[in-house]
Amino acid sequence: MTTTVEQTSTESRYFDPRLVANAPAGPIEQRWDQRRFDVKLVNPSNKRRFHVIVVGSGLAGAAAAATLGELGYRVSCFCYQDSPRRAHSIAAQGGINAAKNYQNDGDSIYRLFYDTVKGGDFRARESNVYRLAQLSVNIIDQAVAQGVPFARDYAGLLDNRSFGGAQVSRTFYSAGQTGQQLLLGAYQALERQIAARTVEMYTRHEMLDLVVADGEAAGIVTRNLVTGEIESHSAHAVVLATGGYSNVFYLSTNAMGCNVTAIWRAHRQGALLANPCFTQIHPTCIPVHGENQSKLTLMSESLRNDGRIWVPKRGDDTRAPGQIPDEERDYFLERRYPAFGNLVPRDVASRAAKAICDEGKGVGPSGYGVYLDFRDTAGGTSAIAERYGNLFEMYSKITGEDPYSTPMRIYPAPHYTMGGLWVDYDLQSTIPGMYVLGEANFSDHGANRLGASALMQGLADGYFVLPATISNWLAGKLGKQPVPTDAPEFRAAEDRVRQRTAQLVGSKGKRTVDSIHKELGRVMWDSCGMARNAEGLRKAIGEIQQLRRDFWSDVRVSGQGEELNQELEKAGRVADFLEFAELMCNDALVREESCGGHFRLEHQTEEGEARRDDENFSHVTAWETNGDPNDHSGELDMVERREPLEHDYVQPTQRSYK
Ligand SMILES: Cc1cc2nc3c(=O)[nH]c(=O)nc-3n(C[C@H](O)[C@H](O)[C@H](O)COP(=O)(O)OP(=O)(O)OC[C@H]3O[C@@H](n4cnc5c(N)ncnc54)[C@H](O)[C@@H]3O)c2cc1C
C-alpha cells in the first residue's frame, strides 16, 4: 500500500483539479436558485433523445428514475432485488426531517442548516447542506401529494417528533414505518413511469462494472441474477444510488444484501471515494446475543423522545431494573449533557454508552447494554403503543421480553455510512457523466449524520437536485448517440466481469464466504469501529491484507456463473469489502483528529469528547486506488487527495450539547 498526499494546503487551494465542488458563489440562500438558473436546459421535445441509467431503486434511485421519466427522459433502472419495493430504504423507521416549523418552536431553514453542519462536526460542505435544508420543505409537500400517510395530530395537521442533535421538533413520521411509506410513494411514481414506458425496470440485475469511454461514463455491465447472463447497457449518463456500506462490519442494522460493490467498482474505474472512515454507529440497537447472528436490529432513535437511558450506579447491581430506585440509577446522558439529554446526536450517545459499559456498569448477559426505559412516558402504555407499537412488537419478538413492562436493553451498532463516492455540488462524480445520490455519495452529513436526515437527503437528491443538474450534462450531448455496447470499452468491461466471475467460481478452497466476512467484520469493529487508534488501525490493515489472501486462495464458491447462484453474489460483494475495508482503515489512519463518528483515542478532550484539528483536517479526503482490479496478488495502491472545506457561515467550535 502506498499513501501519498499529492499536494499540501499551502501549495494550492484545491489539491486535485477534479475536486472542485463547483457551488455558485454569492449568498448561501441564493446559490441553489443561481445554479438552477445557470444550468443548460434540455428542451422538452429533446428529452426523449436522452437515455439515463439509474442503478438503485431505494428512495434516492426510485425518486430520481420516476422524476427523470416524468420529465420525459428515457430511463433504465436497475436493482438486485426482485422488486424496487424491497430496497433497504423500506427499513427506515423513525422519520424524515424538514424545516417546516409547524410546531412554531423556532425552527427555520437556517436552523436545520446550522444543526446539520454542527451535527456533522464541521466536516460537510456548507453549500450542499444549505440546499438540503431548503429542499426539505418541498419533500414533505411532494410526499403528501403522493398520499404518504404521515402521522397527524388531533386537529388533523401533520405531526412532528424530535430527533437527536436538535432542540426543535421537525421530524415527520408514519408510526415506525416512515421509510416504507415514503418508498411506496416513490415506487408508485416509478410504476407510473414504467407503465408509461419512460422507465424500463431491470430487477434482479446487479451492476458489476462501470464503463468509461474517453474519460466519461458510458454505461454499466450487469449480471442477470436469475440466468447469470452478463449484459452491457449504455446511456448518455449513469446515476448510482446504491446505498451504504455498513455491512463491511458484517453485523449491522442494514439489510443483509447491502454492499459496496457498485461504488467500489466505479472507484476502481477512477471515481474518487471520499471520507470512507466516516461511519455511524447507532446508539439504540438490540445488543448482539450470539455467535451465529447475521443481523442486528435497530430500535429507532425516535424512541429517545420518550425513553430515558440509564444504567445502575453500581456495576455489580444484579436487581431487576424495576427494583432499582431512581437515586440508584445513572441517567448518564441527562447527567453529562443536560441541555440535550437523551437527544444528543448519535455519535455522542453511542460513545457515552460504550464508555459506561467499559466502566463495568453495562447490563445484560454480556455487560454491553444499557436500559431504554419508558416508565416515565406521559400518557402511559396507550401513548407508547400509538407512537411506537410496531417497534415494541419487534423488540418483544426478538428478545422474548415485554418492553411495556421492563426497559429495553440497547447497545450501539453499525448503521449508516457518511462516506461514499465524491460528488460536486451537482452530484456529479469525478467521472464526467456519472452522478451519485443518497447514501452512496459522501455529500451532506460530514462526520456524523443527524437522525432522520438520510431520507431527507436521498429524496432531495432524487426528486429535486439530480433532475435539475443533469440537464447541464445532457444538453452538451445533444445529437450524440451513447457509446454502442459493442465498443471496445464495453467488451473490456465485460471481459473483466467474466474473468472475475470465473476467478470466484473457480475457487474450490475450504473456507465459506460467510466465515471470511465475519472475520473481516470482527477486525473492522475492533479496530475501525467506535474507537480507533493508530496501532490498532495498522494491525487491522495487515489482518485485512491477510484475509484477502486467504479469500483468493482458500474460499469455496459452489455452483456456476451461468445460473442463479447466491453464493457467487455474496462472494463478489465480500471480495469488494475486503479491498474497501483497507481503504477505510487507511482513511481512519491518516485523519489524525477525532470528529463525529471518527473517534481517534489519541485525540480526545479531558472529558472524553472528540477533539478536532481544524487547522490540519478541515477537508474532505478523497481516494484513488490504482491498478488492475482483477489482480489479487499484490498490494493495493491507494492515493490520498483532498478538497478543503470552507466555513463562511457556521464557524467551527467545540461541539457542545451541554
Ligand atoms: C433499520 C434502519 C432504519 C433507518 N431509519 C431511518 C430513519 O428513520 N430516517 C432516516 O432519515 N434514515 C433512516 N435510515 C437510513 C436510511 O434508511 C438509508 O440511508 C436510506 O434509505 C438509503 O437510501 P438509498 O436510496 O440511498 O439506498 P437503498 O435504499 O439502500 O437502495 C439501494 C438500491 O441500490 C440497489 N443496488 C445496490 N447495489 C447494486 C448493484 N451493484 N447493482 C444493482 N443495484 C444495486 C439496491 O437494489 C437498491 O435498490 C435507517 C436505516 C436503517 C438501516
Coordinates of C-alpha atoms in Angstrom, one line a residue, residues 19-500:
L19 CA -12.1 18.0 -6.6
V20 CA -13.7 21.3 -7.3
A21 CA -17.1 21.5 -5.6
N22 CA -18.4 23.9 -8.2
A23 CA -21.0 25.6 -6.0
P24 CA -22.1 29.0 -7.1
A25 CA -20.7 32.0 -5.3
G26 CA -22.9 34.6 -3.6
P27 CA -25.2 34.5 -0.6
I28 CA -25.8 30.9 0.5
E29 CA -29.6 31.2 0.4
Q30 CA -29.4 32.1 -3.3
R31 CA -26.9 29.5 -4.5
W32 CA -29.4 26.8 -5.5
D33 CA -31.6 29.3 -7.4
Q34 CA -28.5 30.6 -9.1
R35 CA -27.4 27.1 -10.0
R36 CA -30.8 26.2 -11.5
F37 CA -30.6 29.4 -13.5
D38 CA -27.1 28.7 -14.7
V39 CA -27.6 25.1 -15.9
K40 CA -28.2 24.5 -19.5
L41 CA -31.7 23.2 -20.1
V42 CA -32.9 20.4 -22.4
N43 CA -35.9 21.4 -24.5
P44 CA -39.0 19.2 -23.6
S45 CA -39.2 17.7 -27.1
N46 CA -35.5 16.8 -27.0
K47 CA -35.7 14.9 -23.7
R48 CA -36.8 11.7 -25.3
R49 CA -33.4 11.7 -27.2
F50 CA -31.5 11.1 -23.9
H51 CA -31.1 7.9 -22.1
V52 CA -30.1 7.7 -18.5
I53 CA -29.2 4.6 -16.4
V54 CA -30.2 4.7 -12.7
V55 CA -28.7 2.0 -10.6
G56 CA -30.8 1.6 -7.4
S57 CA -34.4 1.8 -6.7
G58 CA -34.3 2.8 -3.0
L59 CA -35.6 6.3 -2.0
A60 CA -32.8 8.1 -3.9
G61 CA -32.9 5.9 -7.0
A62 CA -36.7 5.5 -7.3
A63 CA -37.2 9.2 -6.8
A64 CA -34.6 10.0 -9.5
A65 CA -35.9 7.4 -12.0
A66 CA -39.5 8.5 -11.6
T67 CA -38.7 12.2 -11.8
L68 CA -36.5 11.8 -14.9
G69 CA -39.2 9.7 -16.5
E70 CA -41.8 12.3 -15.7
L71 CA -39.6 14.9 -17.2
G72 CA -39.5 12.9 -20.4
Y73 CA -36.1 11.3 -20.4
R74 CA -35.7 7.6 -21.2
V75 CA -34.6 5.7 -18.1
S76 CA -33.3 2.3 -17.4
C77 CA -33.5 1.5 -13.7
F78 CA -31.6 -1.4 -12.0
C79 CA -31.9 -3.2 -8.7
Y80 CA -30.7 -6.6 -7.4
Q81 CA -33.9 -7.3 -5.5
D82 CA -37.0 -8.9 -7.1
S83 CA -38.9 -5.6 -6.8
P84 CA -37.9 -2.0 -6.3
R85 CA -40.1 -2.1 -3.2
R86 CA -37.6 -4.3 -1.4
A87 CA -34.8 -1.7 -1.4
H88 CA -33.2 -1.3 2.0
S89 CA -35.0 2.2 2.4
I90 CA -38.1 0.3 3.3
A91 CA -36.5 -0.5 6.7
A92 CA -36.3 3.2 7.8
Q93 CA -38.3 3.6 10.9
G94 CA -38.3 6.9 12.7
G95 CA -38.9 9.8 10.3
I96 CA -37.7 12.5 8.0
N97 CA -36.6 16.0 8.9
A98 CA -38.0 19.2 7.3
A99 CA -37.8 22.8 8.4
K100 CA -41.5 23.5 8.1
N101 CA -41.7 25.0 11.6
Y102 CA -45.2 23.6 12.0
Q103 CA -44.6 23.4 15.8
N104 CA -43.7 27.1 15.9
D105 CA -40.8 26.2 18.1
G106 CA -38.2 28.3 16.5
D107 CA -37.2 26.1 13.5
S108 CA -36.1 27.6 10.2
I109 CA -34.1 26.6 7.1
Y110 CA -31.1 28.3 8.7
R111 CA -31.5 26.3 11.9
L112 CA -31.7 23.0 10.1
F113 CA -28.6 24.0 8.1
Y114 CA -26.8 25.0 11.3
D115 CA -27.8 21.8 13.2
T116 CA -26.6 19.7 10.3
V117 CA -23.3 21.4 9.9
K118 CA -22.7 21.3 13.6
G119 CA -24.0 17.7 13.9
G120 CA -21.6 16.6 11.2
D121 CA -18.7 18.1 13.3
F122 CA -18.0 20.8 10.6
R123 CA -16.8 18.3 8.0
A124 CA -19.6 18.9 5.5
R125 CA -19.8 21.4 2.6
E126 CA -21.9 24.3 3.6
S127 CA -23.5 25.0 0.2
N128 CA -24.8 21.4 -0.1
V129 CA -26.2 21.4 3.4
Y130 CA -28.0 24.7 3.0
R131 CA -29.6 23.4 -0.2
L132 CA -30.7 20.3 1.6
A133 CA -32.4 22.3 4.3
Q134 CA -34.1 24.4 1.7
L135 CA -35.4 21.4 -0.2
S136 CA -36.5 19.6 3.0
V137 CA -39.8 21.5 2.9
N138 CA -40.5 20.6 -0.8
I139 CA -40.0 16.9 0.0
I140 CA -42.9 16.9 2.6
D141 CA -45.2 18.6 0.1
Q142 CA -44.2 16.1 -2.6
A143 CA -44.8 13.1 -0.3
V144 CA -48.1 14.4 1.0
A145 CA -49.3 15.0 -2.6
Q146 CA -48.4 11.3 -3.3
G147 CA -50.6 10.2 -0.4
V148 CA -47.8 9.2 2.0
P149 CA -49.7 8.8 5.3
F150 CA -47.7 10.9 7.7
A151 CA -48.9 11.0 11.3
R152 CA -51.3 13.8 12.1
D153 CA -52.2 15.5 15.4
Y154 CA -55.7 15.7 16.9
A155 CA -56.5 18.7 14.6
G156 CA -55.5 16.8 11.5
L157 CA -52.3 18.7 11.0
L158 CA -49.0 16.9 10.2
D159 CA -47.4 15.9 13.4
N160 CA -43.7 16.1 14.4
R161 CA -41.4 14.5 16.9
S162 CA -37.8 15.2 18.0
F163 CA -34.6 13.5 16.9
G164 CA -31.1 13.8 18.2
G165 CA -29.0 16.9 17.7
A166 CA -31.9 19.3 17.6
Q167 CA -33.9 21.2 20.2
V168 CA -36.9 21.6 17.9
S169 CA -39.4 19.0 16.7
R170 CA -39.0 18.8 12.9
T171 CA -39.3 15.1 12.2
F172 CA -42.3 13.9 10.1
Y173 CA -43.1 10.3 10.6
S174 CA -45.5 7.4 9.8
A175 CA -45.5 5.4 13.0
G176 CA -42.3 3.4 12.9
Q177 CA -42.5 2.7 9.2
T178 CA -41.6 6.1 7.6
G179 CA -39.2 4.5 5.1
Q180 CA -41.8 2.0 3.9
Q181 CA -44.4 4.7 3.4
L182 CA -42.1 7.1 1.6
L183 CA -40.8 4.2 -0.6
L184 CA -44.4 3.3 -1.5
G185 CA -44.8 6.9 -2.6
A186 CA -41.7 6.8 -4.7
Y187 CA -42.5 3.3 -6.0
Q188 CA -45.9 4.3 -7.2
A189 CA -44.4 7.3 -9.0
L190 CA -41.9 4.9 -10.5
E191 CA -44.5 2.3 -11.5
R192 CA -46.5 5.0 -13.2
Q193 CA -43.4 5.8 -15.4
I194 CA -42.8 2.1 -16.0
A195 CA -46.4 1.8 -17.3
A196 CA -45.9 5.0 -19.4
R197 CA -42.8 3.3 -20.8
T198 CA -40.4 6.1 -19.9
V199 CA -38.7 3.9 -17.4
E200 CA -37.6 0.3 -18.1
M201 CA -37.1 -1.6 -14.9
Y202 CA -34.4 -4.3 -14.6
T203 CA -35.0 -6.2 -11.3
R204 CA -32.6 -8.9 -10.2
H205 CA -29.7 -7.3 -12.2
E206 CA -26.5 -6.5 -10.3
M207 CA -24.2 -3.8 -11.7
L208 CA -20.7 -5.3 -11.7
D209 CA -18.7 -2.7 -13.6
L210 CA -18.8 0.8 -14.8
V211 CA -17.8 1.5 -18.4
V212 CA -15.8 4.6 -19.1
A213 CA -15.0 5.8 -22.6
D214 CA -12.9 8.8 -23.4
G215 CA -12.9 9.7 -19.7
E216 CA -16.7 9.8 -19.5
A217 CA -19.3 7.4 -18.0
A218 CA -20.7 5.4 -21.0
G219 CA -22.7 2.7 -19.3
I220 CA -22.6 -0.4 -17.0
V221 CA -22.1 -4.1 -17.1
T222 CA -24.6 -6.2 -15.2
R223 CA -25.2 -9.8 -14.3
N224 CA -28.7 -11.1 -14.6
L225 CA -29.0 -12.8 -11.2
V226 CA -31.5 -15.4 -12.5
T227 CA -29.8 -16.6 -15.6
G228 CA -26.2 -15.5 -14.9
E229 CA -26.0 -13.6 -18.2
I230 CA -23.5 -10.8 -18.4
E231 CA -25.1 -7.8 -20.2
S232 CA -23.9 -4.3 -21.3
H233 CA -26.1 -1.2 -21.1
S234 CA -25.1 2.1 -22.5
A235 CA -26.6 5.6 -21.9
H236 CA -25.8 9.3 -22.0
A237 CA -25.4 9.4 -18.3
V238 CA -25.1 6.9 -15.4
V239 CA -26.6 7.6 -11.9
L240 CA -25.6 5.4 -8.9
A241 CA -28.0 5.4 -6.0
T242 CA -26.8 2.1 -4.5
G243 CA -26.9 2.7 -0.7
G244 CA -24.4 2.4 2.1
Y245 CA -21.6 0.0 3.1
S246 CA -22.2 -0.7 6.8
N247 CA -22.1 -4.4 6.1
V248 CA -18.3 -4.1 5.9
F249 CA -18.8 -4.7 9.7
Y250 CA -20.7 -7.9 8.9
L251 CA -23.1 -7.3 11.7
S252 CA -25.1 -4.1 11.1
T253 CA -28.6 -2.8 11.1
N254 CA -28.6 -2.8 7.3
A255 CA -30.4 -5.3 5.1
M256 CA -28.1 -8.3 4.5
G257 CA -27.8 -7.6 0.8
C258 CA -26.4 -4.0 1.3
N259 CA -22.9 -3.8 -0.1
V260 CA -20.2 -1.6 -1.5
T261 CA -19.9 -3.3 -4.9
A262 CA -21.3 -0.6 -7.3
I263 CA -19.4 2.3 -5.8
W264 CA -16.2 0.2 -5.3
R265 CA -16.2 -1.0 -8.9
A266 CA -16.8 2.6 -10.1
H267 CA -14.0 3.6 -7.8
R268 CA -11.7 1.1 -9.4
Q269 CA -12.6 2.7 -12.8
G270 CA -11.4 6.1 -11.5
A271 CA -14.2 7.7 -9.4
L272 CA -12.7 9.2 -6.2
L273 CA -14.1 7.9 -3.0
A274 CA -14.5 10.3 -0.1
N275 CA -14.2 10.0 3.7
P276 CA -14.7 6.2 3.8
C277 CA -13.9 6.2 7.6
F278 CA -16.9 8.3 8.4
T279 CA -19.3 5.7 9.6
Q280 CA -22.2 5.9 12.0
I281 CA -22.7 3.6 15.0
H282 CA -26.3 4.0 16.1
P283 CA -26.9 4.0 19.9
T284 CA -30.2 2.2 20.1
C285 CA -29.9 -1.3 18.7
I286 CA -30.7 -4.6 20.2
P287 CA -27.4 -5.9 21.6
V288 CA -25.5 -8.8 20.0
H289 CA -26.8 -12.0 21.5
G290 CA -24.9 -14.9 20.0
E291 CA -22.0 -16.1 17.8
N292 CA -24.2 -17.2 15.0
Q293 CA -26.1 -14.0 14.5
S294 CA -26.0 -12.5 11.0
K295 CA -28.0 -9.3 11.5
L296 CA -28.6 -6.6 14.1
T297 CA -31.9 -4.8 14.7
L298 CA -32.4 -1.1 15.1
M299 CA -34.7 0.4 17.7
S300 CA -35.5 3.7 16.1
E301 CA -34.0 6.9 17.5
S302 CA -37.5 8.2 17.8
L303 CA -37.7 6.1 21.0
R304 CA -35.4 8.6 22.6
N305 CA -38.2 11.1 22.5
D306 CA -39.9 9.3 25.4
G307 CA -37.4 6.7 26.5
R308 CA -34.8 7.5 29.2
I309 CA -31.4 5.8 29.0
W310 CA -29.7 4.6 32.2
V311 CA -27.6 2.0 33.9
P312 CA -27.4 1.0 37.6
K313 CA -25.0 3.3 39.5
R314 CA -23.3 0.2 41.0
G315 CA -21.7 -2.1 38.4
D316 CA -22.4 -5.2 40.5
D317 CA -26.2 -4.4 40.9
T318 CA -28.0 -7.6 39.8
R319 CA -31.5 -6.5 40.7
A320 CA -34.2 -6.4 38.0
P321 CA -34.5 -2.9 36.6
G322 CA -37.9 -2.2 38.1
Q323 CA -36.5 -2.8 41.6
I324 CA -33.7 -0.2 41.2
P325 CA -34.9 3.1 42.7
D326 CA -34.3 6.4 40.9
E327 CA -31.5 7.5 43.2
E328 CA -29.5 4.4 42.3
R329 CA -29.8 4.9 38.6
D330 CA -27.4 6.8 36.4
Y331 CA -29.2 8.6 33.7
F332 CA -25.8 9.2 32.2
L333 CA -26.9 11.2 29.1
E334 CA -29.0 13.5 31.1
R335 CA -26.2 13.9 33.6
R336 CA -23.5 14.6 31.0
Y337 CA -25.5 16.6 28.6
P338 CA -28.2 18.5 30.5
A339 CA -29.3 20.7 27.5
F340 CA -29.9 17.9 25.0
G341 CA -30.2 14.9 27.5
N342 CA -31.3 11.7 25.7
L343 CA -31.5 13.6 22.4
V344 CA -27.8 14.2 21.9
P345 CA -26.6 13.2 18.4
R346 CA -25.8 9.6 17.7
D347 CA -22.0 9.7 17.8
V348 CA -22.2 11.3 21.3
A349 CA -24.8 8.9 22.6
S350 CA -23.0 5.9 21.3
R351 CA -19.7 6.8 22.8
A352 CA -21.3 7.6 26.1
A353 CA -22.9 4.1 26.2
K354 CA -19.7 2.4 25.3
A355 CA -17.8 4.4 28.0
I356 CA -20.2 3.5 30.7
C357 CA -20.1 -0.2 29.7
D358 CA -16.3 -0.1 29.6
E359 CA -16.5 1.1 33.2
G360 CA -18.3 -2.2 34.0
K361 CA -21.8 -0.7 34.5
G362 CA -23.4 -2.2 31.5
V363 CA -26.4 -4.5 31.8
G364 CA -27.4 -7.8 30.2
P365 CA -25.5 -11.1 29.8
S366 CA -22.5 -9.6 28.0
G367 CA -22.4 -6.4 30.1
Y368 CA -22.6 -4.5 26.8
G369 CA -26.1 -3.0 27.1
V370 CA -27.9 0.0 28.7
Y371 CA -31.6 0.4 29.6
L372 CA -34.0 2.4 27.5
D373 CA -36.9 2.9 29.9
F374 CA -40.4 4.1 29.1
R375 CA -41.7 4.1 32.7
D376 CA -42.0 7.9 32.8
T377 CA -43.8 8.4 29.4
A378 CA -46.7 10.8 29.6
G379 CA -49.9 9.1 28.6
G380 CA -48.6 5.6 29.6
T381 CA -49.0 2.4 27.6
S382 CA -51.6 3.7 25.2
A383 CA -49.5 6.7 24.2
I384 CA -46.4 4.4 23.7
A385 CA -48.4 1.9 21.7
E386 CA -49.7 4.6 19.4
R387 CA -46.3 6.1 18.7
Y388 CA -44.1 3.1 18.7
G389 CA -46.3 0.0 18.7
N390 CA -44.6 -1.8 15.8
L391 CA -41.2 -1.3 17.3
F392 CA -42.2 -2.6 20.6
E393 CA -43.7 -5.7 18.9
M394 CA -40.5 -6.2 17.0
Y395 CA -38.4 -5.9 20.2
S396 CA -40.6 -8.4 22.0
K397 CA -40.5 -10.9 19.2
I398 CA -36.7 -10.8 19.0
T399 CA -35.8 -10.7 22.7
G400 CA -38.8 -12.5 24.3
E401 CA -39.1 -9.6 26.7
D402 CA -42.1 -7.3 27.1
P403 CA -40.8 -3.7 26.7
Y404 CA -44.1 -2.3 28.1
S405 CA -43.3 -3.7 31.5
T406 CA -39.5 -3.9 31.5
P407 CA -36.9 -1.5 30.0
M408 CA -35.5 -2.3 26.6
R409 CA -31.8 -3.2 26.5
I410 CA -29.9 -1.5 23.8
Y411 CA -26.3 -1.1 22.6
P412 CA -24.7 0.8 19.6
A413 CA -24.3 -1.0 16.2
P414 CA -23.1 0.0 12.7
H415 CA -25.9 1.7 10.9
Y416 CA -25.1 4.3 8.3
T417 CA -22.1 5.4 6.2
M418 CA -21.4 9.1 5.7
G419 CA -18.5 8.3 3.3
G420 CA -19.1 7.5 -0.3
L421 CA -18.2 8.5 -3.9
W422 CA -17.1 12.1 -4.1
V423 CA -19.5 14.4 -5.8
D424 CA -19.6 18.1 -6.6
Y425 CA -22.5 20.5 -5.9
D426 CA -24.3 19.0 -9.0
L427 CA -23.9 15.5 -7.5
Q428 CA -21.5 14.6 -10.4
S429 CA -18.6 12.3 -9.5
T430 CA -15.1 12.8 -10.7
I431 CA -16.0 10.8 -13.8
P432 CA -18.0 13.2 -16.0
G433 CA -21.5 11.9 -16.8
M434 CA -21.7 9.8 -13.6
Y435 CA -23.8 11.1 -10.8
V436 CA -24.2 9.6 -7.3
L437 CA -27.2 10.0 -5.0
G438 CA -28.4 9.1 -1.5
E439 CA -26.3 7.1 0.9
A440 CA -23.9 6.2 -1.9
N441 CA -22.4 9.6 -2.0
F442 CA -20.4 11.4 0.7
S443 CA -22.0 14.8 0.3
D444 CA -24.1 16.3 3.1
H445 CA -23.6 14.8 6.6
G446 CA -19.9 15.4 7.3
A447 CA -18.5 13.2 10.0
N448 CA -21.9 12.3 11.6
R449 CA -25.4 12.2 10.2
L450 CA -28.3 13.5 12.3
G451 CA -31.2 11.2 12.7
A452 CA -34.0 11.5 10.1
S453 CA -31.7 13.2 7.7
A454 CA -30.9 10.3 5.4
L455 CA -34.4 10.0 4.0
M456 CA -34.3 13.8 3.5
Q457 CA -31.0 13.7 1.6
G458 CA -31.9 10.7 -0.6
L459 CA -35.2 12.3 -1.6
A460 CA -33.8 15.8 -2.1
D461 CA -31.1 14.2 -4.3
G462 CA -33.6 12.1 -6.3
Y463 CA -36.7 14.3 -6.6
F464 CA -35.0 17.7 -6.9
V465 CA -31.2 18.0 -7.2
L466 CA -30.3 15.5 -9.9
P467 CA -33.3 16.2 -12.2
A468 CA -32.2 19.9 -12.3
T469 CA -28.5 19.4 -12.6
I470 CA -28.2 16.5 -15.0
S471 CA -29.6 18.6 -17.9
N472 CA -26.4 20.6 -17.8
W473 CA -24.6 17.4 -18.8
L474 CA -27.2 16.1 -21.2
A475 CA -27.6 19.4 -23.1
G476 CA -24.0 19.0 -24.1
K477 CA -24.7 15.6 -25.6
L478 CA -27.4 16.8 -28.0
G479 CA -27.1 15.0 -31.3
K480 CA -24.7 12.4 -29.9
Q481 CA -25.6 8.7 -29.5
P482 CA -24.5 6.8 -26.4
V483 CA -21.4 4.7 -26.9
P484 CA -22.5 1.4 -28.6
T485 CA -22.3 -1.7 -26.4
D486 CA -20.0 -3.4 -28.9
A487 CA -17.4 -0.7 -28.5
P488 CA -14.0 -1.9 -27.1
E489 CA -14.6 -0.2 -23.7
F490 CA -17.8 -2.3 -23.2
R491 CA -16.0 -5.5 -24.4
A492 CA -13.2 -4.8 -22.0
A493 CA -15.6 -4.3 -19.1
E494 CA -17.5 -7.5 -19.9
D495 CA -14.2 -9.4 -20.0
R496 CA -13.3 -8.0 -16.6
V497 CA -16.6 -9.2 -15.2
R498 CA -16.4 -12.6 -16.8
Q499 CA -12.8 -13.1 -15.6
R500 CA -13.7 -12.1 -12.1

